[in-house]
Coordinates of C-alpha atoms and ligand atoms in Angstrom, one line a residue:
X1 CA 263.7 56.8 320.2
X2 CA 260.0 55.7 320.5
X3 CA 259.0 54.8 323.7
X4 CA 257.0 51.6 325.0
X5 CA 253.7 53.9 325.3
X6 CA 253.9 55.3 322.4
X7 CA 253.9 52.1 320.7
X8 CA 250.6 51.4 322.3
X9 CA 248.9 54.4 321.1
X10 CA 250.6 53.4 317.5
X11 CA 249.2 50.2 317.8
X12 CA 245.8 51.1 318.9
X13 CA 245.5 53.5 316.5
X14 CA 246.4 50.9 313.4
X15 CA 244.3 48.6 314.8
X16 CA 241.3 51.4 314.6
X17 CA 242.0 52.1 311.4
X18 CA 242.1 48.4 310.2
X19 CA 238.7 47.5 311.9
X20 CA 237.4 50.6 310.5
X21 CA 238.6 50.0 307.4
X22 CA 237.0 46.2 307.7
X23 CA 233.7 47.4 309.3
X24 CA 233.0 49.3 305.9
X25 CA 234.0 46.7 303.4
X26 CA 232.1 44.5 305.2
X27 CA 229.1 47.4 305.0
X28 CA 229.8 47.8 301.4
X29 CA 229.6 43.8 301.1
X30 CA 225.6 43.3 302.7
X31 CA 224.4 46.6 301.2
X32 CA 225.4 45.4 297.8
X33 CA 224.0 41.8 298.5
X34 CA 220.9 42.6 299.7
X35 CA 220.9 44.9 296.7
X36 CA 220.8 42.1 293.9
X37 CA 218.3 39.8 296.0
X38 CA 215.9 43.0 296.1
X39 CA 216.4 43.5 292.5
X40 CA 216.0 39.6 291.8
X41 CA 213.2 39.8 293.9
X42 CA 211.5 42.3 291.8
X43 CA 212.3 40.1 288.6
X44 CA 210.8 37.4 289.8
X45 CA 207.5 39.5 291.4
X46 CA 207.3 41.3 287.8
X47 CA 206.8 37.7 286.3
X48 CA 203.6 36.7 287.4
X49 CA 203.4 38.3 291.0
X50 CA 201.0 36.4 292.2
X51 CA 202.2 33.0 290.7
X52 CA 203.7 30.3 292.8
X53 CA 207.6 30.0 291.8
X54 CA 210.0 27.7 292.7
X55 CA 213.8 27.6 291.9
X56 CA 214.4 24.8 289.7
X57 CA 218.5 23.5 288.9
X58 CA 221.0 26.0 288.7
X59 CA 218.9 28.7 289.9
X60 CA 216.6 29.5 286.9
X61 CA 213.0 30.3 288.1
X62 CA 210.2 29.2 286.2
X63 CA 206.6 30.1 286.6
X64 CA 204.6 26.6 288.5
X65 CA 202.4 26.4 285.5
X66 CA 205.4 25.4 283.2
X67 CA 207.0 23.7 286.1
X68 CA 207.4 20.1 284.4
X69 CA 211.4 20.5 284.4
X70 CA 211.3 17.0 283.5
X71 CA 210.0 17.8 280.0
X72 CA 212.0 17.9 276.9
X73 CA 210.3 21.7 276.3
X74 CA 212.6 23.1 279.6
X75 CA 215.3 21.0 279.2
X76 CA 217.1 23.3 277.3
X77 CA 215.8 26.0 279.0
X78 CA 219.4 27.3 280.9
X79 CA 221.5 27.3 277.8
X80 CA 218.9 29.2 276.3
X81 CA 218.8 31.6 279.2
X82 CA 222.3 31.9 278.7
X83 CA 221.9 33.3 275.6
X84 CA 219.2 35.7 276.4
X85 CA 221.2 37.4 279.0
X86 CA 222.8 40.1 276.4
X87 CA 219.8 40.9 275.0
X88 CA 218.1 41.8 277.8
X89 CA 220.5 44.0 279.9
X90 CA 217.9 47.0 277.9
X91 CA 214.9 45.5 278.9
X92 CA 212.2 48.0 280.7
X93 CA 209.6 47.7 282.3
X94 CA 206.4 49.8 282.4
X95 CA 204.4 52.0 284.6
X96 CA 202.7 48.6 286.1
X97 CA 205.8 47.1 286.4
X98 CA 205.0 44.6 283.1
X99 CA 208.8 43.6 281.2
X100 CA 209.1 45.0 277.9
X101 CA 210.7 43.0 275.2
X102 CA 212.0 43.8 272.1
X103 CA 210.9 42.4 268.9
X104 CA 214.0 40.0 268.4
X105 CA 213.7 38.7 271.7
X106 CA 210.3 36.9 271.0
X107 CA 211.6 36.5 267.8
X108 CA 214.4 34.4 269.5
X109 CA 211.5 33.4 271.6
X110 CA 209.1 32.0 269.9
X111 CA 211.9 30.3 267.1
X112 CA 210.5 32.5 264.5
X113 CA 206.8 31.8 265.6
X114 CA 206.6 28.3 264.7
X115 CA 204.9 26.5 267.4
X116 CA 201.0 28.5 267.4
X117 CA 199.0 27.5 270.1
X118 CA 196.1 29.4 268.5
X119 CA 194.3 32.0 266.5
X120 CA 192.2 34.7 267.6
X121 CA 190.6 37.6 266.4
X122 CA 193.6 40.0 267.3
X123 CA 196.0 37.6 265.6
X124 CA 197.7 34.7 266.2
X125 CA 199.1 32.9 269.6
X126 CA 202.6 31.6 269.5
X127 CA 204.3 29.4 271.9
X128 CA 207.3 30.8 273.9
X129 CA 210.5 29.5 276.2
X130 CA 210.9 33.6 277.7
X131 CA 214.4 34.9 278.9
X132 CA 213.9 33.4 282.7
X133 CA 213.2 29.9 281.2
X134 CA 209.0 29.9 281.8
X135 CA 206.9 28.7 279.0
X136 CA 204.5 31.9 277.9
X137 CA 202.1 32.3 274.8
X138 CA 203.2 35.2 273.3
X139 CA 199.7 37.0 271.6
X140 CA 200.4 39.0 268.5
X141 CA 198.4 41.9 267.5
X142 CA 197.4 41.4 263.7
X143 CA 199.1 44.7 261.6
X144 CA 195.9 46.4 260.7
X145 CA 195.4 46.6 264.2
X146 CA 193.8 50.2 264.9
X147 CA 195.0 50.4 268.2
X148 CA 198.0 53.3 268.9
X149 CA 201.5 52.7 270.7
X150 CA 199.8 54.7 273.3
X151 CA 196.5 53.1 273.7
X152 CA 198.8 50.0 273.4
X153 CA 200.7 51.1 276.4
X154 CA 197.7 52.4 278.6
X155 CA 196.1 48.8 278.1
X156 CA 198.9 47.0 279.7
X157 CA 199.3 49.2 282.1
X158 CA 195.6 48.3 282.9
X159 CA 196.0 44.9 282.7
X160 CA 199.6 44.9 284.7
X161 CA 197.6 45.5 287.5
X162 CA 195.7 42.6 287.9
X163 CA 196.9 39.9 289.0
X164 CA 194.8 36.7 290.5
X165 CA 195.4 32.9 290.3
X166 CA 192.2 32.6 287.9
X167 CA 193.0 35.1 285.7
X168 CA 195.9 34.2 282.7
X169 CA 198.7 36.9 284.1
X170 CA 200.4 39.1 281.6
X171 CA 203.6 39.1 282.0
X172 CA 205.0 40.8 279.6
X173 CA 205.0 42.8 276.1
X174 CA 206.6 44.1 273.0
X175 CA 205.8 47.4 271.1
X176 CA 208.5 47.5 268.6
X177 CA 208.6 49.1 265.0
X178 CA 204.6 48.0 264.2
X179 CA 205.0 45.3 266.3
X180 CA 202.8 45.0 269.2
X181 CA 202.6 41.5 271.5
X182 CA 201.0 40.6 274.7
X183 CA 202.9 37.7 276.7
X184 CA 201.1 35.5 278.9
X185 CA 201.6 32.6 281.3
X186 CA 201.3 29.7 279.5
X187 CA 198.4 26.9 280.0
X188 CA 199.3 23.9 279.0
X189 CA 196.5 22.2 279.0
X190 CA 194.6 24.7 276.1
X191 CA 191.4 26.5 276.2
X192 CA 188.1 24.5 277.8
X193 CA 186.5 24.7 274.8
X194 CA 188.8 21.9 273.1
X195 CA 188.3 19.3 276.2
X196 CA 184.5 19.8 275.8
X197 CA 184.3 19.5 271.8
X198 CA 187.3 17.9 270.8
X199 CA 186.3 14.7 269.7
X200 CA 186.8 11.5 270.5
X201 CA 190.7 11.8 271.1
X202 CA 190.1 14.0 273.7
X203 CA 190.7 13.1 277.3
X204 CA 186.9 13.2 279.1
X205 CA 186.6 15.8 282.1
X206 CA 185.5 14.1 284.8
X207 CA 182.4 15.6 286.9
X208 CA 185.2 16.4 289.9
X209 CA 186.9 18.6 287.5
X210 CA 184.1 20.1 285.9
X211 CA 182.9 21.7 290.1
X212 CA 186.5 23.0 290.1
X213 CA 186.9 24.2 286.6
X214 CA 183.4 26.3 287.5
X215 CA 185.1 27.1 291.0
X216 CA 187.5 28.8 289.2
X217 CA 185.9 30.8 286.7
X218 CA 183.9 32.0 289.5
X219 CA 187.0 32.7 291.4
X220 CA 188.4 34.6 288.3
X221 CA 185.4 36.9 287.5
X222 CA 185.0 37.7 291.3
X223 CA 187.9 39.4 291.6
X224 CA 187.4 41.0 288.3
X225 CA 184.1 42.5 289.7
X226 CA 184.9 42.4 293.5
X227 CA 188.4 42.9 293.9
X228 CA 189.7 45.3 290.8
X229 CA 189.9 48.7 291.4
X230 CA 188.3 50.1 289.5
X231 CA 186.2 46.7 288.8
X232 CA 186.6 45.1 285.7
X233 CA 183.7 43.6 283.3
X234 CA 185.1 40.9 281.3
X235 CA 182.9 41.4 278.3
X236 CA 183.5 38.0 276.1
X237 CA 183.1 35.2 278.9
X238 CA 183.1 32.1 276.7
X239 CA 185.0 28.4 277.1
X240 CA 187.6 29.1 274.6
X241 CA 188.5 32.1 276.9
X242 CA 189.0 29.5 280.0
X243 CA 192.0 28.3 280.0
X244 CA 193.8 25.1 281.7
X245 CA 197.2 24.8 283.2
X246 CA 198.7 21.5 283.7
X247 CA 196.6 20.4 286.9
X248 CA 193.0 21.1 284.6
X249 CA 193.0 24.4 287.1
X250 CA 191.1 26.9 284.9
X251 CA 192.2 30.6 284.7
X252 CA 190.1 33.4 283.0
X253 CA 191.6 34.6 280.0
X254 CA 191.5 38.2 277.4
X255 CA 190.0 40.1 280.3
X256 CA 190.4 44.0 280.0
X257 CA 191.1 43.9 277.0
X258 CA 189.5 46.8 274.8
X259 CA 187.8 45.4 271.9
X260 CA 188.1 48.3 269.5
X261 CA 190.7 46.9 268.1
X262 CA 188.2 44.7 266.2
X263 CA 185.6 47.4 266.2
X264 CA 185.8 47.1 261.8
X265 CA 184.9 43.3 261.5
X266 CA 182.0 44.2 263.5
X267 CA 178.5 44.2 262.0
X268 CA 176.5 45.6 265.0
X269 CA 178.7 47.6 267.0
X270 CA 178.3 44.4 269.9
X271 CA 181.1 43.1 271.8
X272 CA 181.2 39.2 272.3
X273 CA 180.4 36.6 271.3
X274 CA 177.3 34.7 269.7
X275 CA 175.8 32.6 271.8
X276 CA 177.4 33.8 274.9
X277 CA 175.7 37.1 274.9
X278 CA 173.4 38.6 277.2
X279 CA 169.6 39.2 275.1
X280 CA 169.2 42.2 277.2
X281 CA 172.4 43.5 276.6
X282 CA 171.4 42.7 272.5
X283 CA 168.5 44.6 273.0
X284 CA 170.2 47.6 275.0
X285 CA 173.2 47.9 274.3
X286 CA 174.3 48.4 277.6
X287 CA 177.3 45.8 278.9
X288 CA 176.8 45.6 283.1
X289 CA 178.2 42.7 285.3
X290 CA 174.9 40.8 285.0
X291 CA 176.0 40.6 281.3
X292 CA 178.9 38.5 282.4
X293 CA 176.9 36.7 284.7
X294 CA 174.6 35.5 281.7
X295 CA 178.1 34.1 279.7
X296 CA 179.1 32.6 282.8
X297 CA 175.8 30.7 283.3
X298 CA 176.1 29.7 279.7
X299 CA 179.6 28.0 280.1
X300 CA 178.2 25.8 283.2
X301 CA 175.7 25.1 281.3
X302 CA 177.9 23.3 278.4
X303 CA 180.2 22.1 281.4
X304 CA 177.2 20.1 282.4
X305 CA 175.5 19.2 278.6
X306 CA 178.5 19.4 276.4
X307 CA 176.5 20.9 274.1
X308 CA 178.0 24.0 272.4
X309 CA 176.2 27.5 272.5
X310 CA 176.1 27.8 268.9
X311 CA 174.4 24.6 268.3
X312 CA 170.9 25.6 270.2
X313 CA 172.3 24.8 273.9
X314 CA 170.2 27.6 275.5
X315 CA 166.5 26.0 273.2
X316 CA 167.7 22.7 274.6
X317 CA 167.7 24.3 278.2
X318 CA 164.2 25.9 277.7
X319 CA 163.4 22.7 276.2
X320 CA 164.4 20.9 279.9
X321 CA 163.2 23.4 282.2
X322 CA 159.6 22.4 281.0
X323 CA 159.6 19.3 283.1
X324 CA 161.0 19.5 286.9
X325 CA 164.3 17.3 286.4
X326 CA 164.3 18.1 282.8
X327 CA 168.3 18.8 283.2
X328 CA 168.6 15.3 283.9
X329 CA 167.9 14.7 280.2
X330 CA 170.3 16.9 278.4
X331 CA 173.6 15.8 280.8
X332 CA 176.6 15.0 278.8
X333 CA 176.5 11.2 278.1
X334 CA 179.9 11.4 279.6
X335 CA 179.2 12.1 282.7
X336 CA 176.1 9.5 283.2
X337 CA 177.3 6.9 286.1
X338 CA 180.4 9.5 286.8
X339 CA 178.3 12.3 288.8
X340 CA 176.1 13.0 291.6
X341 CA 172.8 14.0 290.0
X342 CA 171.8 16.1 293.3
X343 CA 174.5 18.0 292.2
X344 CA 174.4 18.2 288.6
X345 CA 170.7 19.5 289.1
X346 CA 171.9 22.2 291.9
X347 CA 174.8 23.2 289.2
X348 CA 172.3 23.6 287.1
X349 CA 169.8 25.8 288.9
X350 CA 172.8 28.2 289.6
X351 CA 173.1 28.5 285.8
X352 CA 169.7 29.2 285.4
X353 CA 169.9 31.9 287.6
X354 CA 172.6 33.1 285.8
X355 CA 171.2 33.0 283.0
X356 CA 167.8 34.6 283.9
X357 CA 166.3 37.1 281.4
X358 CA 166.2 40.2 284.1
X359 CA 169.3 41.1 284.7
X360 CA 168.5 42.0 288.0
X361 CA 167.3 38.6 289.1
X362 CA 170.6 36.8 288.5
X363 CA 173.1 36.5 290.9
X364 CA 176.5 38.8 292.3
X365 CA 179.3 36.6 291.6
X366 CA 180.3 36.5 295.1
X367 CA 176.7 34.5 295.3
X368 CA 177.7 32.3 292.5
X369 CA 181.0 31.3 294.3
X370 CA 178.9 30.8 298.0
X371 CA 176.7 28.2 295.9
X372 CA 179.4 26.5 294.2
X373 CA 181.6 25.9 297.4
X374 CA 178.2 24.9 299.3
X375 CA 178.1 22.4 296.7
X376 CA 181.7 21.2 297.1
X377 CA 181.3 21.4 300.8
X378 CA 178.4 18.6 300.9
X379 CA 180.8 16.8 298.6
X380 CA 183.6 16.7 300.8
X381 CA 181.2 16.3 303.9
X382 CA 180.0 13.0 301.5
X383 CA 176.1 13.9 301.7
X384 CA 175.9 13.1 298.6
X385 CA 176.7 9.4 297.6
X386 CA 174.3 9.0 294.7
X387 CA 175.4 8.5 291.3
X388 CA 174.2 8.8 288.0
X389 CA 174.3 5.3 287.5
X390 CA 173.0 4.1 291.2
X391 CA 170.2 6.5 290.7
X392 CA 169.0 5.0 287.9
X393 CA 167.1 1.0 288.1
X394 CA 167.5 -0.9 285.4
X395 CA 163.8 -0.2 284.0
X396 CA 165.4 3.2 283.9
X397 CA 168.2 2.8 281.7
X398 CA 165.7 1.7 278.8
X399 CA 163.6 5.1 279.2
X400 CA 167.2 7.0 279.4
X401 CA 167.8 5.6 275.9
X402 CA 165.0 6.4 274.3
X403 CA 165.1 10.2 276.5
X404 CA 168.9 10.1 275.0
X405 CA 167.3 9.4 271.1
X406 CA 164.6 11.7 271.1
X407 CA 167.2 14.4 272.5
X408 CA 169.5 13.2 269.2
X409 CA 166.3 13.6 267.4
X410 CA 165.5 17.2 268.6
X411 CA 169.4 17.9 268.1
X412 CA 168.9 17.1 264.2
X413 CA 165.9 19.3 264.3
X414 CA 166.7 22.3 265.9
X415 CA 170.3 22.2 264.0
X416 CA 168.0 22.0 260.8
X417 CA 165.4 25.3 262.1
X418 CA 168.5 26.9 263.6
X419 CA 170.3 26.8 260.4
X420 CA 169.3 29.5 258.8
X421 CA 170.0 31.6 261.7
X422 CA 173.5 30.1 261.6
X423 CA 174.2 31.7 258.4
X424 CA 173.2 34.7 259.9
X425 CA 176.0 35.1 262.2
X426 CA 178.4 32.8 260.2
X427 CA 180.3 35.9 259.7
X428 CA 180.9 36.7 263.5
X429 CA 180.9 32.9 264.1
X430 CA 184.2 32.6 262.1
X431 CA 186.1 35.9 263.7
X432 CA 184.3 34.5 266.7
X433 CA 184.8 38.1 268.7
X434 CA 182.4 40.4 267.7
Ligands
LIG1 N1 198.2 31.8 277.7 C1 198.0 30.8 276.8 N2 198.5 29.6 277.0 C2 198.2 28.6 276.1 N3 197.4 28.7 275.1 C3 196.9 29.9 274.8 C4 197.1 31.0 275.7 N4 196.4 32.1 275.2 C5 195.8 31.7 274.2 N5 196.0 30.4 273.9 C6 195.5 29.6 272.8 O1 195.3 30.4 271.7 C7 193.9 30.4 271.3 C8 193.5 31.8 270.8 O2 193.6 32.7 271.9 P1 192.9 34.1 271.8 O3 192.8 34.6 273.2 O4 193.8 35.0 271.0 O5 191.6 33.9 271.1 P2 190.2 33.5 271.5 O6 190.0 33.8 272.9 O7 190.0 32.0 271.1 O8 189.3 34.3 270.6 P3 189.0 35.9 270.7 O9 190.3 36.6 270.6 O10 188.2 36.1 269.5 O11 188.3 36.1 272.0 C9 193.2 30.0 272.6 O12 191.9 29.4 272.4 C10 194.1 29.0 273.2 O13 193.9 27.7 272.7

């Protein structure tokens, strides 16, 4: 017969056992928790690390820049998720921590490449609803491309590892059969380019938005050159290589990338583009961060005239620097009565630093930026009250037509003494890379 202390000790013991037995389920339950939020985590982190991301319904997480949910392009963007989950139980990632995709799943992507967002000189840009719902441009190597799988693969492993609010993040690829695709955040708003030559249809950037677009870029390159390790020179700075997300907030796009793969359409053996590169860098051949500096001073410049590199912006600019407020002269129509000409002249000043013919005596992009901000700062601080339009008297706006004619005038004639050096590069000019 068991007796009564027995029964205790049985009891005890049981009851040990069971809160033993509880204690590790209820181990086994927050390791294996915390175990799919880490790996969640890293998802998320490996789509655009440096992106703001916000959880929109039913827990899909979509990058900020394609964060209208409201918009019939994400509305479907659960059920499609749903559907990409198979696929993508073998997706890897590489060394830098950049998704790879297969071919079929940009395929599925992209709906068979229909919507192209643009054309480049490595190939086409498609538009792209990617596996976690987020919009992305999905950049398609052309098939003569000479670049190797393994170059392929050491490039994004290059590019994997930066990561910066101004620059267009990659956030994934595919190297598949012949296949080889970059993916990309996707910008909504197009390349800068477009907003400043698109014709009457297209929406006019304010002068506002014009300080921040070159905030950006400045942004952008200076963590290119001041915050990459090793740093990184851009080498084709140009507007259609700035690129806007839904806000007009301008990232730097195509950075890093090795242009060798276009090395055969190439006449001269320069990278970049006409009209956005450096003269001493023509004449040397040698690419250094004052090279970008020079592109960079040539994009505020059109920010400010509108006018386009290839159609004589920088003999217009030598053409204004003759007289003291000369700028004032060549400034986008668009922006007369809409901007502070204290500060359009200091924007421009910065430019023509930039754009200096020793390298030496332009500015460090951490310069550029301190100007810039100074700028903004006596914006915000409302030093600056005078407009365009209030700076002008009505005598004025008589002479500003006729300045506004004669610059039409001058437009006509350079076009006609520039043209044949047009034809001249018509050749880059259409591959637009060099
Ligand atoms: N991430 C993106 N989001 C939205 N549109 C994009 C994106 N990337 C590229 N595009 C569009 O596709 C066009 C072509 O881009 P791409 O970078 O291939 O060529 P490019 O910069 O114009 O020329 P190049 O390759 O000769 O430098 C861009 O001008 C832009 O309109």
């Amino acid at each position: 017969m068991v007796n009564r202390s027995d029964l205790v000790v049985i009891g005890i013991s049981v009851g040990l056992a069971l809160g033993l037995l509880l204690a590790l389920l209820l181990f086994f339950a927050i390791k294996w928790f915390n175990d799919r939020s880490r790996l969640r985590r890293c998802a998320n982190e490996q789509n655009g690390p440096t992106l703001p991301v916000h959880t929109a319904k039913r827990g899909v997480v979509i990058p900020d820049d394609s964060a209208n949910t409201a918009s019939p392009e994400n509305a479907a963007v659960t059920q499609h998720q749903s559907r990409w989950n198979h696929h993508n139980k073998d997706l890897t990632v590489s060394a830098s921590g950049i998704p790879r995709y297969h071919y079929k799943d940009i395929q599925k992507a992209t709906q068979n490449f229909t919507t192209i967002l643009g054309q480049g000189s490595f190939g086409p840009v498609y538009k792209a609803v990617m596996p976690n719902g987020g919009l992305a441009a999905a950049k398609v190597h052309a098939s003569n491309s000479s670049q190797g799988d393994k170059e392929f693969h050491t490039e994004v492993s290059l590019l994997g590892r930066l990561h910066h609010r101004n620059l267009v993040n990659l956030i994934g690829y595919c190297v598949d059969k012949s296949h080889q695709m970059l993916i990309y955040e996707f910008m909504s708003n197009g390349n800068l380019e477009n907003f400043l030559y698109g014709g009457e249809e297209t929406r006019i950037l304010s002068w506002e938005e014009r300080l921040q677009i070159v905030l950006d870029i400045s942004h952008g390159i200076e963590y290119l050159h001041e915050g990459a390790v090793p740093p990184v020179i851009h080498r084709d700075l140009k507007s259609a290589n700035i690129l806007l997300d839904h806000s007009m907030r301008a990232k730097v796009a195509d950075f890093g990338l090795s242009k060798e793969m276009v090395l055969d359409r190439m006449t001269s053996g320069l990278k970049g583009t006409h009209g956005y590169m450096d003269p001493t860098y023509i004449s040397t051949k040698k690419y250094t961060m004052k090279s970008d500096i020079y592109s960079f001073g040539v994009i505020i410049l059109e920010l400010i005239t509108a006018i386009h590199p290839q159609q004589n912006l920088m003999e217009y600019i030598n053409l204004a620097s003759m007289s003291p407020d000369g700028i004032d002269e060549i400034v986008d129509q668009k922006l007369v009565g809409n901007a502070s000409i204290e500060e359009v002249r200091l924007m421009a000043k910065i430019a023509n630093r930039c754009v200096h013919k020793t390298p030496r005596k332009r500015p460090s992009i951490g310069e550029v930026t301190q100007f810039i901000l100074k700028i903004k700062q006596g914006r915000s601080r409302g030093r600056r009250q005078d407009t365009m339009s209030s700076s002008f008297s009505v005598g004025d706006v008589e002479d500003l037509s006729r300045v506004i004619s004669r610059i039409k005038d001058q437009h006509v004639e350079l076009g006609l003494l520039a043209g044949v050096k047009e034809e001249d590069h018509q050749e880059r000019n259409n591959t637009t890379a060099l």
